[in-house]
PDB file of C-alpha atoms in Angstrom:
ATOM      1  CA  MET G   1      99.918  30.890 117.077  1.00 47.00           C
ATOM      2  CA  ILE G   2      97.338  30.561 114.286  1.00 52.00           C
ATOM      3  CA  ARG G   3      97.766  27.506 112.100  1.00 63.00           C
ATOM      4  CA  ASP G   4      96.701  27.398 108.474  1.00 83.00           C
ATOM      5  CA  ILE G   5      94.274  24.588 107.738  1.00 87.00           C
ATOM      6  CA  GLU G   6      94.539  22.632 104.500  1.00 94.00           C
ATOM      7  CA  TYR G   7      91.203  21.817 102.910  1.00 96.00           C
ATOM      8  CA  SER G   8      89.841  19.245 100.515  1.00 96.00           C
ATOM      9  CA  VAL G   9      86.575  19.236  98.618  1.00 96.00           C
ATOM     10  CA  ILE G  10      84.248  16.348  97.874  1.00 96.00           C
ATOM     11  CA  LEU G  11      82.379  16.583  94.560  1.00 94.00           C
ATOM     12  CA  PHE G  12      78.983  14.972  94.033  1.00 93.00           C
ATOM     13  CA  LEU G  13      76.670  13.990  91.193  1.00 89.00           C
ATOM     14  CA  SER G  14      74.111  16.599  92.252  1.00 91.00           C
ATOM     15  CA  ALA G  15      73.545  19.452  94.666  1.00 91.00           C
ATOM     16  CA  ASN G  16      71.043  17.211  96.454  1.00 93.00           C
ATOM     17  CA  HIS G  17      73.780  14.661  97.193  1.00 94.00           C
ATOM     18  CA  ALA G  18      76.051  17.453  98.472  1.00 95.00           C
ATOM     19  CA  VAL G  19      73.358  18.757 100.837  1.00 95.00           C
ATOM     20  CA  LYS G  20      72.695  15.257 102.188  1.00 96.00           C
ATOM     21  CA  ALA G  21      76.430  14.666 102.628  1.00 97.00           C
ATOM     22  CA  GLU G  22      76.878  17.933 104.511  1.00 97.00           C
ATOM     23  CA  SER G  23      74.016  17.030 106.854  1.00 97.00           C
ATOM     24  CA  ILE G  24      75.464  13.588 107.588  1.00 97.00           C
ATOM     25  CA  LEU G  25      78.964  14.958 108.138  1.00 98.00           C
ATOM     26  CA  LEU G  26      77.769  17.761 110.428  1.00 98.00           C
ATOM     27  CA  LYS G  27      75.793  15.247 112.512  1.00 97.00           C
ATOM     28  CA  GLY G  28      78.995  13.180 112.703  1.00 96.00           C
ATOM     29  CA  GLY G  29      80.938  16.100 114.133  1.00 97.00           C
ATOM     30  CA  PHE G  30      82.931  17.007 111.033  1.00 97.00           C
ATOM     31  CA  LEU G  31      83.914  20.591 110.260  1.00 94.00           C
ATOM     32  CA  CYS G  32      82.425  20.992 106.806  1.00 96.00           C
ATOM     33  CA  LYS G  33      80.754  23.587 104.629  1.00 96.00           C
ATOM     34  CA  LEU G  34      78.919  23.680 101.305  1.00 96.00           C
ATOM     35  CA  ILE G  35      80.814  25.864  98.833  1.00 96.00           C
ATOM     36  CA  PRO G  36      80.679  26.457  95.076  1.00 94.00           C
ATOM     37  CA  VAL G  37      82.889  24.025  93.151  1.00 92.00           C
ATOM     38  CA  PRO G  38      86.209  25.828  92.543  1.00 90.00           C
ATOM     39  CA  ARG G  39      86.632  26.758  88.848  1.00 86.00           C
ATOM     40  CA  ASN G  40      90.083  25.136  88.693  1.00 86.00           C
ATOM     41  CA  ILE G  41      88.479  21.778  89.542  1.00 84.00           C
ATOM     42  CA  SER G  42      85.374  21.888  87.342  1.00 76.00           C
ATOM     43  CA  SER G  43      83.628  24.386  85.116  1.00 61.00           C
ATOM     44  CA  ASP G  44      80.277  22.769  85.887  1.00 69.00           C
ATOM     45  CA  CYS G  45      77.924  24.764  88.026  1.00 64.00           C
ATOM     46  CA  GLY G  46      77.355  23.222  91.414  1.00 88.00           C
ATOM     47  CA  VAL G  47      78.295  22.889  95.019  1.00 94.00           C
ATOM     48  CA  CYS G  48      80.685  20.656  96.883  1.00 95.00           C
ATOM     49  CA  VAL G  49      81.541  19.959 100.501  1.00 97.00           C
ATOM     50  CA  ARG G  50      84.734  21.474 101.913  1.00 97.00           C
ATOM     51  CA  ILE G  51      86.396  19.638 104.785  1.00 97.00           C
ATOM     52  CA  PRO G  52      89.779  19.854 106.496  1.00 97.00           C
ATOM     53  CA  SER G  53      92.158  17.559 104.607  1.00 96.00           C
ATOM     54  CA  ALA G  54      93.024  15.805 107.868  1.00 95.00           C
ATOM     55  CA  GLU G  55      89.394  14.588 108.075  1.00 96.00           C
ATOM     56  CA  LYS G  56      89.074  13.478 104.444  1.00 96.00           C
ATOM     57  CA  LYS G  57      89.627   9.726 104.890  1.00 96.00           C
ATOM     58  CA  GLN G  58      87.195   9.466 107.783  1.00 97.00           C
ATOM     59  CA  ALA G  59      84.599  11.618 105.995  1.00 97.00           C
ATOM     60  CA  ILE G  60      84.796   9.386 102.912  1.00 97.00           C
ATOM     61  CA  LYS G  61      84.283   6.353 105.130  1.00 97.00           C
ATOM     62  CA  VAL G  62      81.191   7.903 106.744  1.00 97.00           C
ATOM     63  CA  LEU G  63      79.719   8.887 103.361  1.00 97.00           C
ATOM     64  CA  THR G  64      80.385   5.438 101.897  1.00 96.00           C
ATOM     65  CA  ASN G  65      78.751   3.757 104.912  1.00 97.00           C
ATOM     66  CA  SER G  66      75.772   6.115 104.476  1.00 96.00           C
ATOM     67  CA  ASN G  67      75.423   5.199 100.771  1.00 95.00           C
ATOM     68  CA  ILE G  68      76.145   8.769  99.627  1.00 94.00           C
ATOM     69  CA  GLU G  69      77.752   8.632  96.196  1.00 91.00           C
ATOM     70  CA  PHE G  70      80.445  11.132  95.320  1.00 93.00           C
ATOM     71  CA  ILE G  71      82.507  11.748  92.187  1.00 91.00           C
ATOM     72  CA  LYS G  72      85.939  12.519  93.625  1.00 92.00           C
ATOM     73  CA  THR G  73      87.901  14.439  96.210  1.00 92.00           C
ATOM     74  CA  GLU G  74      90.457  17.160  95.550  1.00 93.00           C
ATOM     75  CA  ASN G  75      92.842  19.092  97.735  1.00 93.00           C
ATOM     76  CA  ILE G  76      92.421  22.845  97.463  1.00 89.00           C
TER      77      ILE G  76
END
């Protein structure tokens, strides 16, 4: 049986922060991917990190401990 995965996105101040965050999360074993920011979340051009919603709290903890600033998280 295939299970649908719910995702969240983490938005950052810059694309540079998003790239650094993705690198840190991948090294930490998280399933994450850089994607364009969904239009329904922001009309600004940019990228964000998509992660499974089940991993969101732990990912935020890792980013905070790594001094990676982010703007907010949203479920998609």
